[in-house]
Amino acid sequence: MERSWQRWLIRFGIFIVMAIICIPGLWIVMTAFRDNVEVMARPPVWIPERWTLDNFRAILGLSETQQGIPVIRYFLNSLVISVTSTVLAVLIGMMGGYAFARYRFKGKNVAFLWLMLSRTVPGISLSLPVFIIWSRLGLIDTSIGVILVYLALNIPFTIWLIDGFFRQIPLSLSEAAQVDGCTRWQAFWKIEFPLAKSGIASAGIFAFLTSWNEFALASQLTRTTASKTLPVGLMDFTAQFTVDWTGMCAMAVIIIVPALILTFIVQKHLIAGLTFGGVKG
Amino acid sequence: MAEVRLEKLVKSYGKIGVVHGIDLTIAHNEFVVLVGPSGCGKSTTLRMIAGLEDITGGTISIGDRVVNDLPPRARNISMVFQNYALYPHMTVKENLGFSLKIAKQDAATIEARVAEAAEILGLTPLLERTPGELSGGQRQRVAMGRSIVRHPDVFLFDEPLSNLDAKLRGQMRVEIKKLHQKVKTTIVYVTHDQVEAMTLADRIVIMKDGHIEQVGTPAEVFEKPKNTFVASFIGSPPMNLLDATVADEAGRKVAKLADGVTLALPAAAAEKVRDGQAITVGFRAEAFSPVGYGLFGDSEVATIERTIILPEPLGTETLLYTELGGKEVQGKMLNPRVVKPGEQLSFNLDLSRLHVFDKASGMSVLV
Ligand SMILES: Nc1ncnc2c1ncn2[C@@H]1O[C@H](COP(=O)(O)OP(=O)(O)OP(=O)(O)O)[C@@H](O)[C@H]1O
Ligand SMILES: [Mg+2]
């Protein structure tokens, strides 16, 4: 009796939490497909009466009434910046993580600690110094400038995560491979890398999402279509007195969808844990 | 020909010495077991032979090549690790064939060699499984199979049986012995279990604190231990070791124990000691049995009355704990009858099987 009572309480709790998480997202998606009149209506219209793709047409510059926003340009900027910074962060994370997991060297613990401490500093607090330095170096409003900042954000995290995964792989596996005829390099690619793959994939997805969604720093460091990313582009919808809510939501959907797709693709690897049947003890 | 030669082999980690100048020659196709207590440097020595650990000093040669600076893959050795180190993401078949694939053998050769190894080790029905789907003993066999497919010059084993339960360990011991008879190769085998060492080895190397204490066949190290360490390490139960002083009794050298009991020393040992010398006398439980319950032939015996502290029946024999020279000692009763604690028994001690060590150095007086 009490059991089922408790279970319902838990379900109710989960429902509330999920509602808090999901409803705003759902609202954004719904808004993206409604027309402005309906969105602004008082009292609010909860269930959309008419679905439309006009908002997407508008921001893509396909309609006559409204000047388009360079969404494609922003999308490409975002893609280039996120993919480049993710690939580099994962590569460096793999090298760093492997080194921290496998080699003994002077100052290893201190170096690791500093990497972790760098995560405790809120990125935005560095935006002014970064801005000053970047403007001296001519990196303001360039993709490279943003990529560098995202690398700095992501690398400590990828190193930390990947280090943990390499640590779980017994050293004797690599040694066995070396005895079996591999160079250390081959042993890495044939044995250790496949076993750490899920960790590396997790690091990749986190790094990508961080870069893809980051707004605060990008809004300082980008100016024009040369480097503006999608989240920064959202601000184009706010004018001095008005906000184009439907356009903004349509763009938000464009931001969310690739991230969702990527997460679904990689998820298989995230869940597939390591199967350590190879060693005992 | 794959003779393994260690000359003045030294290993240290920073200032800490771990192996202190080992000299050892392992003959072609010989089965050598390195045995010793935990931390004595057995694994380190083995890993230096494998090339997984660099050498601080001395040389290692395999065949007629000095391999000091060769990486593991260039040494044509194979190794079975204590934790098996099977590749978890590969099937048994892929595990077995991995080294051949790395060596770029063609598929047909790999297939044939894997099948051959699987046949020898009874792995044929398991080839498609992954290591996670195998029992401990099966994993152990895959690890051995992975070593034999390559036809290496030298097999290295690092405590391969220590993760198995007692019964399986016994079975695998026999399998390893058979394997050596089938696949003639030089084997260096590390264990801290002296029973494994005795049963498997052509020659045993007993190590302690990075030094070799004695090298010899199982019979040699059992019957002629060079020092008290070897004497107490080899054999189960361990040899009884009692402090004594050499005295003269009716023109014969005797060992006078702490409780006043005297034991006549065997002639060979008597020549090497002087009156008043502090010695340690040793005898195995087999040489100390109740009258009528031991094997003494026509050796000279000392007969001593003792009180049983504890009998430990083992079926065909009973271990008897009693006290001699102020210490607890163990005797053995063959074809035993029931014995109760506190019972008085007459023991025969076979004097010809008495070992005599110098107390100060711990060395046998016969070497
Ligand atoms: N990386 C290292 N740094 C410092 N000392 C080490 C290192 N590896 C091993 N040692 C030391 O070397 C000594 C010998 O180690 P080794 O592993 O060879 O012992 P072992 O005889 O195999 O013991 P066991 O039976 O416990 O496996 C030990 O005292 C150990 O503490
Ligand atoms: Mg060891």
PDB file of N, CA, C and O in Angstrom, chain A residues 104 169-184 186-187 189-195 197 274-281, chain B residues 47 50 52 72-74 77-79 81-90 95 98-100 102-104 131-133 136 139 146-147 150 163:
ATOM      1  N   ARG A 104      54.952   8.872 -16.059  1.00  0.00           N
ATOM      2  CA  ARG A 104      55.311   9.626 -14.867  1.00  0.00           C
ATOM      3  C   ARG A 104      56.227  10.736 -15.334  1.00  0.00           C
ATOM      4  O   ARG A 104      57.169  10.493 -16.070  1.00  0.00           O
ATOM      5  N   ILE A 169      41.995   1.348 -18.166  1.00  0.00           N
ATOM      6  CA  ILE A 169      42.507   0.270 -19.013  1.00  0.00           C
ATOM      7  C   ILE A 169      43.821  -0.215 -18.423  1.00  0.00           C
ATOM      8  O   ILE A 169      44.756   0.566 -18.302  1.00  0.00           O
ATOM      9  N   PRO A 170      43.890  -1.489 -18.025  1.00  0.00           N
ATOM     10  CA  PRO A 170      45.103  -1.960 -17.374  1.00  0.00           C
ATOM     11  C   PRO A 170      46.316  -1.791 -18.294  1.00  0.00           C
ATOM     12  O   PRO A 170      46.226  -2.035 -19.496  1.00  0.00           O
ATOM     13  N   LEU A 171      47.405  -1.376 -17.694  1.00  0.00           N
ATOM     14  CA  LEU A 171      48.647  -1.187 -18.435  1.00  0.00           C
ATOM     15  C   LEU A 171      49.068  -2.478 -19.117  1.00  0.00           C
ATOM     16  O   LEU A 171      49.663  -2.480 -20.190  1.00  0.00           O
ATOM     17  N   SER A 172      48.738  -3.600 -18.487  1.00  0.00           N
ATOM     18  CA  SER A 172      49.214  -4.871 -19.032  1.00  0.00           C
ATOM     19  C   SER A 172      48.633  -5.155 -20.417  1.00  0.00           C
ATOM     20  O   SER A 172      49.224  -5.910 -21.179  1.00  0.00           O
ATOM     21  N   LEU A 173      47.515  -4.524 -20.782  1.00  0.00           N
ATOM     22  CA  LEU A 173      46.984  -4.740 -22.131  1.00  0.00           C
ATOM     23  C   LEU A 173      47.923  -4.168 -23.176  1.00  0.00           C
ATOM     24  O   LEU A 173      48.216  -4.805 -24.191  1.00  0.00           O
ATOM     25  N   SER A 174      48.404  -2.971 -22.910  1.00  0.00           N
ATOM     26  CA  SER A 174      49.339  -2.368 -23.849  1.00  0.00           C
ATOM     27  C   SER A 174      50.650  -3.153 -23.869  1.00  0.00           C
ATOM     28  O   SER A 174      51.260  -3.355 -24.917  1.00  0.00           O
ATOM     29  N   GLU A 175      51.053  -3.622 -22.685  1.00  0.00           N
ATOM     30  CA  GLU A 175      52.283  -4.415 -22.623  1.00  0.00           C
ATOM     31  C   GLU A 175      52.130  -5.721 -23.391  1.00  0.00           C
ATOM     32  O   GLU A 175      53.033  -6.139 -24.125  1.00  0.00           O
ATOM     33  N   ALA A 176      50.968  -6.350 -23.227  1.00  0.00           N
ATOM     34  CA  ALA A 176      50.735  -7.602 -23.946  1.00  0.00           C
ATOM     35  C   ALA A 176      50.805  -7.356 -25.447  1.00  0.00           C
ATOM     36  O   ALA A 176      51.383  -8.152 -26.201  1.00  0.00           O
ATOM     37  N   ALA A 177      50.238  -6.233 -25.884  1.00  0.00           N
ATOM     38  CA  ALA A 177      50.267  -5.924 -27.311  1.00  0.00           C
ATOM     39  C   ALA A 177      51.697  -5.698 -27.783  1.00  0.00           C
ATOM     40  O   ALA A 177      52.076  -6.119 -28.880  1.00  0.00           O
ATOM     41  N   GLN A 178      52.493  -5.048 -26.940  1.00  0.00           N
ATOM     42  CA  GLN A 178      53.887  -4.821 -27.332  1.00  0.00           C
ATOM     43  C   GLN A 178      54.657  -6.124 -27.423  1.00  0.00           C
ATOM     44  O   GLN A 178      55.474  -6.328 -28.318  1.00  0.00           O
ATOM     45  N   VAL A 179      54.385  -7.029 -26.482  1.00  0.00           N
ATOM     46  CA  VAL A 179      55.023  -8.345 -26.557  1.00  0.00           C
ATOM     47  C   VAL A 179      54.533  -9.084 -27.809  1.00  0.00           C
ATOM     48  O   VAL A 179      55.277  -9.789 -28.462  1.00  0.00           O
ATOM     49  N   ASP A 180      53.270  -8.856 -28.153  1.00  0.00           N
ATOM     50  CA  ASP A 180      52.697  -9.497 -29.336  1.00  0.00           C
ATOM     51  C   ASP A 180      53.194  -8.891 -30.646  1.00  0.00           C
ATOM     52  O   ASP A 180      52.727  -9.270 -31.709  1.00  0.00           O
ATOM     53  N   GLY A 181      54.071  -7.909 -30.553  1.00  0.00           N
ATOM     54  CA  GLY A 181      54.677  -7.413 -31.783  1.00  0.00           C
ATOM     55  C   GLY A 181      54.326  -5.989 -32.152  1.00  0.00           C
ATOM     56  O   GLY A 181      54.736  -5.505 -33.199  1.00  0.00           O
ATOM     57  N   CYS A 182      53.558  -5.300 -31.316  1.00  0.00           N
ATOM     58  CA  CYS A 182      53.178  -3.931 -31.656  1.00  0.00           C
ATOM     59  C   CYS A 182      54.242  -2.936 -31.199  1.00  0.00           C
ATOM     60  O   CYS A 182      54.933  -3.162 -30.216  1.00  0.00           O
ATOM     61  N   THR A 183      54.314  -1.819 -31.897  1.00  0.00           N
ATOM     62  CA  THR A 183      55.023  -0.684 -31.333  1.00  0.00           C
ATOM     63  C   THR A 183      54.070  -0.052 -30.326  1.00  0.00           C
ATOM     64  O   THR A 183      52.888  -0.383 -30.294  1.00  0.00           O
ATOM     65  N   ARG A 184      54.586   0.859 -29.540  1.00  0.00           N
ATOM     66  CA  ARG A 184      53.717   1.511 -28.568  1.00  0.00           C
ATOM     67  C   ARG A 184      52.565   2.236 -29.278  1.00  0.00           C
ATOM     68  O   ARG A 184      51.437   2.260 -28.814  1.00  0.00           O
ATOM     69  N   GLN A 186      51.223   1.435 -32.246  1.00  0.00           N
ATOM     70  CA  GLN A 186      50.235   0.442 -32.693  1.00  0.00           C
ATOM     71  C   GLN A 186      49.412  -0.055 -31.510  1.00  0.00           C
ATOM     72  O   GLN A 186      48.206  -0.233 -31.613  1.00  0.00           O
ATOM     73  N   ALA A 187      50.082  -0.301 -30.392  1.00  0.00           N
ATOM     74  CA  ALA A 187      49.368  -0.786 -29.215  1.00  0.00           C
ATOM     75  C   ALA A 187      48.292   0.213 -28.824  1.00  0.00           C
ATOM     76  O   ALA A 187      47.185  -0.154 -28.457  1.00  0.00           O
ATOM     77  N   TRP A 189      46.684   2.423 -30.856  1.00  0.00           N
ATOM     78  CA  TRP A 189      45.566   2.488 -31.803  1.00  0.00           C
ATOM     79  C   TRP A 189      44.765   1.201 -31.868  1.00  0.00           C
ATOM     80  O   TRP A 189      43.573   1.216 -32.114  1.00  0.00           O
ATOM     81  N   LYS A 190      45.420   0.067 -31.641  1.00  0.00           N
ATOM     82  CA  LYS A 190      44.700  -1.196 -31.779  1.00  0.00           C
ATOM     83  C   LYS A 190      44.065  -1.661 -30.477  1.00  0.00           C
ATOM     84  O   LYS A 190      43.102  -2.423 -30.501  1.00  0.00           O
ATOM     85  N   ILE A 191      44.602  -1.252 -29.353  1.00  0.00           N
ATOM     86  CA  ILE A 191      44.087  -1.760 -28.077  1.00  0.00           C
ATOM     87  C   ILE A 191      43.496  -0.638 -27.221  1.00  0.00           C
ATOM     88  O   ILE A 191      42.324  -0.670 -26.860  1.00  0.00           O
ATOM     89  N   GLU A 192      44.315   0.338 -26.903  1.00  0.00           N
ATOM     90  CA  GLU A 192      43.854   1.309 -25.920  1.00  0.00           C
ATOM     91  C   GLU A 192      42.807   2.248 -26.480  1.00  0.00           C
ATOM     92  O   GLU A 192      41.824   2.568 -25.819  1.00  0.00           O
ATOM     93  N   PHE A 193      43.011   2.679 -27.731  1.00  0.00           N
ATOM     94  CA  PHE A 193      42.040   3.598 -28.311  1.00  0.00           C
ATOM     95  C   PHE A 193      40.647   2.974 -28.435  1.00  0.00           C
ATOM     96  O   PHE A 193      39.660   3.569 -28.000  1.00  0.00           O
ATOM     97  N   PRO A 194      40.523   1.758 -28.996  1.00  0.00           N
ATOM     98  CA  PRO A 194      39.178   1.176 -29.083  1.00  0.00           C
ATOM     99  C   PRO A 194      38.507   1.028 -27.720  1.00  0.00           C
ATOM    100  O   PRO A 194      37.291   1.177 -27.603  1.00  0.00           O
ATOM    101  N   LEU A 195      39.309   0.773 -26.689  1.00  0.00           N
ATOM    102  CA  LEU A 195      38.711   0.583 -25.372  1.00  0.00           C
ATOM    103  C   LEU A 195      38.302   1.903 -24.731  1.00  0.00           C
ATOM    104  O   LEU A 195      37.421   1.940 -23.888  1.00  0.00           O
ATOM    105  N   LYS A 197      37.207   4.426 -26.496  1.00  0.00           N
ATOM    106  CA  LYS A 197      36.409   5.126 -27.487  1.00  0.00           C
ATOM    107  C   LYS A 197      35.192   5.813 -26.886  1.00  0.00           C
ATOM    108  O   LYS A 197      34.890   6.957 -27.222  1.00  0.00           O
ATOM    109  N   LEU A 274      32.518   0.044 -21.095  1.00  0.00           N
ATOM    110  CA  LEU A 274      33.624  -0.846 -21.420  1.00  0.00           C
ATOM    111  C   LEU A 274      33.320  -2.219 -20.865  1.00  0.00           C
ATOM    112  O   LEU A 274      32.801  -2.359 -19.775  1.00  0.00           O
ATOM    113  N   THR A 275      33.670  -3.220 -21.637  1.00  0.00           N
ATOM    114  CA  THR A 275      33.497  -4.579 -21.125  1.00  0.00           C
ATOM    115  C   THR A 275      34.868  -5.123 -20.773  1.00  0.00           C
ATOM    116  O   THR A 275      35.632  -5.512 -21.640  1.00  0.00           O
ATOM    117  N   PHE A 276      35.149  -5.134 -19.508  1.00  0.00           N
ATOM    118  CA  PHE A 276      36.480  -5.544 -19.085  1.00  0.00           C
ATOM    119  C   PHE A 276      36.517  -7.019 -18.743  1.00  0.00           C
ATOM    120  O   PHE A 276      36.704  -7.416 -17.611  1.00  0.00           O
ATOM    121  N   GLY A 277      36.304  -7.856 -19.745  1.00  0.00           N
ATOM    122  CA  GLY A 277      36.427  -9.278 -19.482  1.00  0.00           C
ATOM    123  C   GLY A 277      37.864  -9.731 -19.644  1.00  0.00           C
ATOM    124  O   GLY A 277      38.212 -10.843 -19.282  1.00  0.00           O
ATOM    125  N   GLY A 278      38.693  -8.882 -20.210  1.00  0.00           N
ATOM    126  CA  GLY A 278      40.022  -9.314 -20.608  1.00  0.00           C
ATOM    127  C   GLY A 278      40.974  -9.521 -19.470  1.00  0.00           C
ATOM    128  O   GLY A 278      41.957 -10.234 -19.587  1.00  0.00           O
ATOM    129  N   VAL A 279      40.698  -8.885 -18.364  1.00  0.00           N
ATOM    130  CA  VAL A 279      41.630  -9.011 -17.268  1.00  0.00           C
ATOM    131  C   VAL A 279      40.885  -9.417 -16.020  1.00  0.00           C
ATOM    132  O   VAL A 279      39.703  -9.181 -15.876  1.00  0.00           O
ATOM    133  N   LYS A 280      41.608 -10.009 -15.132  1.00  0.00           N
ATOM    134  CA  LYS A 280      41.009 -10.448 -13.889  1.00  0.00           C
ATOM    135  C   LYS A 280      41.642  -9.665 -12.761  1.00  0.00           C
ATOM    136  O   LYS A 280      42.833  -9.408 -12.777  1.00  0.00           O
ATOM    137  N   GLY A 281      40.877  -9.300 -11.777  1.00  0.00           N
ATOM    138  CA  GLY A 281      41.458  -8.681 -10.595  1.00  0.00           C
ATOM    139  C   GLY A 281      41.250  -7.192 -10.564  1.00  0.00           C
ATOM    140  O   GLY A 281      40.558  -6.622 -11.329  1.00  0.00           O
TER     141      GLY A 281
ATOM    142  N   ARG B  47      60.247  -9.011 -16.336  1.00  0.00           N
ATOM    143  CA  ARG B  47      59.870  -7.904 -17.213  1.00  0.00           C
ATOM    144  C   ARG B  47      61.078  -7.310 -17.905  1.00  0.00           C
ATOM    145  O   ARG B  47      60.968  -6.771 -19.002  1.00  0.00           O
ATOM    146  N   ALA B  50      61.584  -9.496 -20.770  1.00  0.00           N
ATOM    147  CA  ALA B  50      60.573  -9.214 -21.790  1.00  0.00           C
ATOM    148  C   ALA B  50      60.822  -7.897 -22.509  1.00  0.00           C
ATOM    149  O   ALA B  50      60.354  -7.688 -23.616  1.00  0.00           O
ATOM    150  N   LEU B  52      59.969  -4.993 -21.032  1.00  0.00           N
ATOM    151  CA  LEU B  52      58.945  -4.055 -20.562  1.00  0.00           C
ATOM    152  C   LEU B  52      59.498  -3.111 -19.503  1.00  0.00           C
ATOM    153  O   LEU B  52      58.828  -2.170 -19.090  1.00  0.00           O
ATOM    154  N   PRO B  72      60.225  -4.973 -26.772  1.00  0.00           N
ATOM    155  CA  PRO B  72      59.663  -6.320 -26.603  1.00  0.00           C
ATOM    156  C   PRO B  72      59.400  -7.024 -27.932  1.00  0.00           C
ATOM    157  O   PRO B  72      59.660  -8.213 -28.071  1.00  0.00           O
ATOM    158  N   ARG B  73      58.894  -6.267 -28.917  1.00  0.00           N
ATOM    159  CA  ARG B  73      58.463  -6.922 -30.152  1.00  0.00           C
ATOM    160  C   ARG B  73      59.632  -7.519 -30.925  1.00  0.00           C
ATOM    161  O   ARG B  73      59.440  -8.378 -31.775  1.00  0.00           O
ATOM    162  N   ALA B  74      60.855  -7.055 -30.629  1.00  0.00           N
ATOM    163  CA  ALA B  74      62.008  -7.541 -31.393  1.00  0.00           C
ATOM    164  C   ALA B  74      62.699  -8.699 -30.688  1.00  0.00           C
ATOM    165  O   ALA B  74      63.735  -9.166 -31.140  1.00  0.00           O
ATOM    166  N   ILE B  77      59.764 -13.120 -27.850  1.00  0.00           N
ATOM    167  CA  ILE B  77      59.362 -13.752 -26.606  1.00  0.00           C
ATOM    168  C   ILE B  77      57.842 -13.659 -26.520  1.00  0.00           C
ATOM    169  O   ILE B  77      57.228 -12.927 -27.294  1.00  0.00           O
ATOM    170  N   SER B  78      57.250 -14.411 -25.633  1.00  0.00           N
ATOM    171  CA  SER B  78      55.834 -14.172 -25.379  1.00  0.00           C
ATOM    172  C   SER B  78      55.636 -14.234 -23.885  1.00  0.00           C
ATOM    173  O   SER B  78      56.443 -14.806 -23.169  1.00  0.00           O
ATOM    174  N   MET B  79      54.577 -13.608 -23.437  1.00  0.00           N
ATOM    175  CA  MET B  79      54.409 -13.489 -21.993  1.00  0.00           C
ATOM    176  C   MET B  79      52.962 -13.738 -21.604  1.00  0.00           C
ATOM    177  O   MET B  79      52.040 -13.283 -22.266  1.00  0.00           O
ATOM    178  N   PHE B  81      50.465 -12.914 -18.606  1.00  0.00           N
ATOM    179  CA  PHE B  81      50.408 -11.992 -17.483  1.00  0.00           C
ATOM    180  C   PHE B  81      49.545 -12.554 -16.361  1.00  0.00           C
ATOM    181  O   PHE B  81      48.656 -13.370 -16.592  1.00  0.00           O
ATOM    182  N   GLN B  82      49.809 -12.049 -15.168  1.00  0.00           N
ATOM    183  CA  GLN B  82      49.058 -12.502 -14.003  1.00  0.00           C
ATOM    184  C   GLN B  82      47.564 -12.237 -14.166  1.00  0.00           C
ATOM    185  O   GLN B  82      46.741 -13.051 -13.813  1.00  0.00           O
ATOM    186  N   ASN B  83      47.224 -11.088 -14.755  1.00  0.00           N
ATOM    187  CA  ASN B  83      45.794 -10.784 -14.949  1.00  0.00           C
ATOM    188  C   ASN B  83      45.343 -11.164 -16.357  1.00  0.00           C
ATOM    189  O   ASN B  83      44.317 -10.706 -16.823  1.00  0.00           O
ATOM    190  N   TYR B  84      46.121 -11.985 -17.023  1.00  0.00           N
ATOM    191  CA  TYR B  84      45.843 -12.511 -18.372  1.00  0.00           C
ATOM    192  C   TYR B  84      45.973 -11.487 -19.481  1.00  0.00           C
ATOM    193  O   TYR B  84      46.429 -11.805 -20.567  1.00  0.00           O
ATOM    194  N   ALA B  85      45.522 -10.239 -19.230  1.00  0.00           N
ATOM    195  CA  ALA B  85      45.646  -9.178 -20.231  1.00  0.00           C
ATOM    196  C   ALA B  85      45.115  -9.588 -21.597  1.00  0.00           C
ATOM    197  O   ALA B  85      45.741  -9.343 -22.622  1.00  0.00           O
ATOM    198  N   LEU B  86      43.949 -10.213 -21.611  1.00  0.00           N
ATOM    199  CA  LEU B  86      43.314 -10.507 -22.903  1.00  0.00           C
ATOM    200  C   LEU B  86      42.688  -9.216 -23.427  1.00  0.00           C
ATOM    201  O   LEU B  86      42.250  -8.382 -22.647  1.00  0.00           O
ATOM    202  N   TYR B  87      42.615  -9.086 -24.747  1.00  0.00           N
ATOM    203  CA  TYR B  87      42.025  -7.881 -25.325  1.00  0.00           C
ATOM    204  C   TYR B  87      40.508  -8.013 -25.256  1.00  0.00           C
ATOM    205  O   TYR B  87      39.925  -8.850 -25.930  1.00  0.00           O
ATOM    206  N   PRO B  88      39.851  -7.177 -24.433  1.00  0.00           N
ATOM    207  CA  PRO B  88      38.429  -7.390 -24.149  1.00  0.00           C
ATOM    208  C   PRO B  88      37.531  -7.176 -25.361  1.00  0.00           C
ATOM    209  O   PRO B  88      36.433  -7.701 -25.400  1.00  0.00           O
ATOM    210  N   HIS B  89      38.001  -6.398 -26.331  1.00  0.00           N
ATOM    211  CA  HIS B  89      37.134  -6.086 -27.467  1.00  0.00           C
ATOM    212  C   HIS B  89      37.341  -7.038 -28.635  1.00  0.00           C
ATOM    213  O   HIS B  89      36.835  -6.795 -29.721  1.00  0.00           O
ATOM    214  N   MET B  90      38.080  -8.117 -28.402  1.00  0.00           N
ATOM    215  CA  MET B  90      38.300  -9.076 -29.478  1.00  0.00           C
ATOM    216  C   MET B  90      37.806 -10.448 -29.035  1.00  0.00           C
ATOM    217  O   MET B  90      37.812 -10.763 -27.851  1.00  0.00           O
ATOM    218  N   ASN B  95      42.014 -12.707 -30.383  1.00  0.00           N
ATOM    219  CA  ASN B  95      43.062 -12.631 -29.379  1.00  0.00           C
ATOM    220  C   ASN B  95      44.223 -13.538 -29.754  1.00  0.00           C
ATOM    221  O   ASN B  95      45.385 -13.147 -29.706  1.00  0.00           O
ATOM    222  N   PHE B  98      46.111 -12.281 -32.916  1.00  0.00           N
ATOM    223  CA  PHE B  98      46.542 -10.886 -32.961  1.00  0.00           C
ATOM    224  C   PHE B  98      48.013 -10.713 -33.342  1.00  0.00           C
ATOM    225  O   PHE B  98      48.357  -9.940 -34.232  1.00  0.00           O
ATOM    226  N   SER B  99      48.873 -11.483 -32.690  1.00  0.00           N
ATOM    227  CA  SER B  99      50.307 -11.288 -32.945  1.00  0.00           C
ATOM    228  C   SER B  99      50.663 -11.651 -34.387  1.00  0.00           C
ATOM    229  O   SER B  99      51.514 -11.022 -34.999  1.00  0.00           O
ATOM    230  N   LEU B 100      49.980 -12.651 -34.926  1.00  0.00           N
ATOM    231  CA  LEU B 100      50.271 -13.045 -36.307  1.00  0.00           C
ATOM    232  C   LEU B 100      49.783 -11.976 -37.268  1.00  0.00           C
ATOM    233  O   LEU B 100      50.414 -11.696 -38.289  1.00  0.00           O
ATOM    234  N   ILE B 102      49.569  -8.792 -36.616  1.00  0.00           N
ATOM    235  CA  ILE B 102      50.520  -7.690 -36.531  1.00  0.00           C
ATOM    236  C   ILE B 102      51.758  -8.012 -37.366  1.00  0.00           C
ATOM    237  O   ILE B 102      52.346  -7.152 -38.015  1.00  0.00           O
ATOM    238  N   ALA B 103      52.140  -9.285 -37.361  1.00  0.00           N
ATOM    239  CA  ALA B 103      53.323  -9.694 -38.130  1.00  0.00           C
ATOM    240  C   ALA B 103      52.990  -9.861 -39.615  1.00  0.00           C
ATOM    241  O   ALA B 103      53.819 -10.327 -40.380  1.00  0.00           O
ATOM    242  N   LYS B 104      51.753  -9.496 -39.989  1.00  0.00           N
ATOM    243  CA  LYS B 104      51.324  -9.531 -41.385  1.00  0.00           C
ATOM    244  C   LYS B 104      51.427 -10.912 -42.017  1.00  0.00           C
ATOM    245  O   LYS B 104      51.833 -11.074 -43.164  1.00  0.00           O
ATOM    246  N   PRO B 131      36.487 -12.445 -24.213  1.00  0.00           N
ATOM    247  CA  PRO B 131      37.033 -12.813 -22.912  1.00  0.00           C
ATOM    248  C   PRO B 131      36.026 -12.679 -21.776  1.00  0.00           C
ATOM    249  O   PRO B 131      36.043 -13.459 -20.834  1.00  0.00           O
ATOM    250  N   GLY B 132      35.142 -11.687 -21.880  1.00  0.00           N
ATOM    251  CA  GLY B 132      34.154 -11.482 -20.831  1.00  0.00           C
ATOM    252  C   GLY B 132      33.225 -12.669 -20.648  1.00  0.00           C
ATOM    253  O   GLY B 132      32.596 -12.807 -19.610  1.00  0.00           O
ATOM    254  N   GLU B 133      33.140 -13.525 -21.670  1.00  0.00           N
ATOM    255  CA  GLU B 133      32.219 -14.661 -21.589  1.00  0.00           C
ATOM    256  C   GLU B 133      32.932 -15.954 -21.206  1.00  0.00           C
ATOM    257  O   GLU B 133      32.429 -17.031 -21.472  1.00  0.00           O
ATOM    258  N   GLY B 136      37.510 -18.181 -15.444  1.00  0.00           N
ATOM    259  CA  GLY B 136      38.903 -17.874 -15.131  1.00  0.00           C
ATOM    260  C   GLY B 136      39.883 -18.834 -15.782  1.00  0.00           C
ATOM    261  O   GLY B 136      40.871 -18.427 -16.388  1.00  0.00           O
ATOM    262  N   ARG B 139      40.072 -18.270 -19.526  1.00  0.00           N
ATOM    263  CA  ARG B 139      40.853 -17.074 -19.858  1.00  0.00           C
ATOM    264  C   ARG B 139      42.336 -17.384 -19.778  1.00  0.00           C
ATOM    265  O   ARG B 139      43.133 -16.978 -20.620  1.00  0.00           O
ATOM    266  N   ARG B 146      47.557 -17.557 -26.717  1.00  0.00           N
ATOM    267  CA  ARG B 146      48.063 -16.377 -27.399  1.00  0.00           C
ATOM    268  C   ARG B 146      49.587 -16.409 -27.452  1.00  0.00           C
ATOM    269  O   ARG B 146      50.191 -15.919 -28.388  1.00  0.00           O
ATOM    270  N   SER B 147      50.187 -16.999 -26.418  1.00  0.00           N
ATOM    271  CA  SER B 147      51.647 -17.094 -26.416  1.00  0.00           C
ATOM    272  C   SER B 147      52.147 -18.147 -27.386  1.00  0.00           C
ATOM    273  O   SER B 147      53.162 -17.937 -28.040  1.00  0.00           O
ATOM    274  N   ARG B 150      52.644 -17.981 -31.582  1.00  0.00           N
ATOM    275  CA  ARG B 150      53.743 -17.266 -32.235  1.00  0.00           C
ATOM    276  C   ARG B 150      54.998 -18.093 -32.356  1.00  0.00           C
ATOM    277  O   ARG B 150      55.979 -17.654 -32.925  1.00  0.00           O
ATOM    278  N   ASN B 163      45.471 -16.332  -9.815  1.00  0.00           N
ATOM    279  CA  ASN B 163      44.080 -15.898  -9.721  1.00  0.00           C
ATOM    280  C   ASN B 163      43.074 -17.040  -9.758  1.00  0.00           C
ATOM    281  O   ASN B 163      41.880 -16.817  -9.827  1.00  0.00           O
TER     282      ASN B 163
END
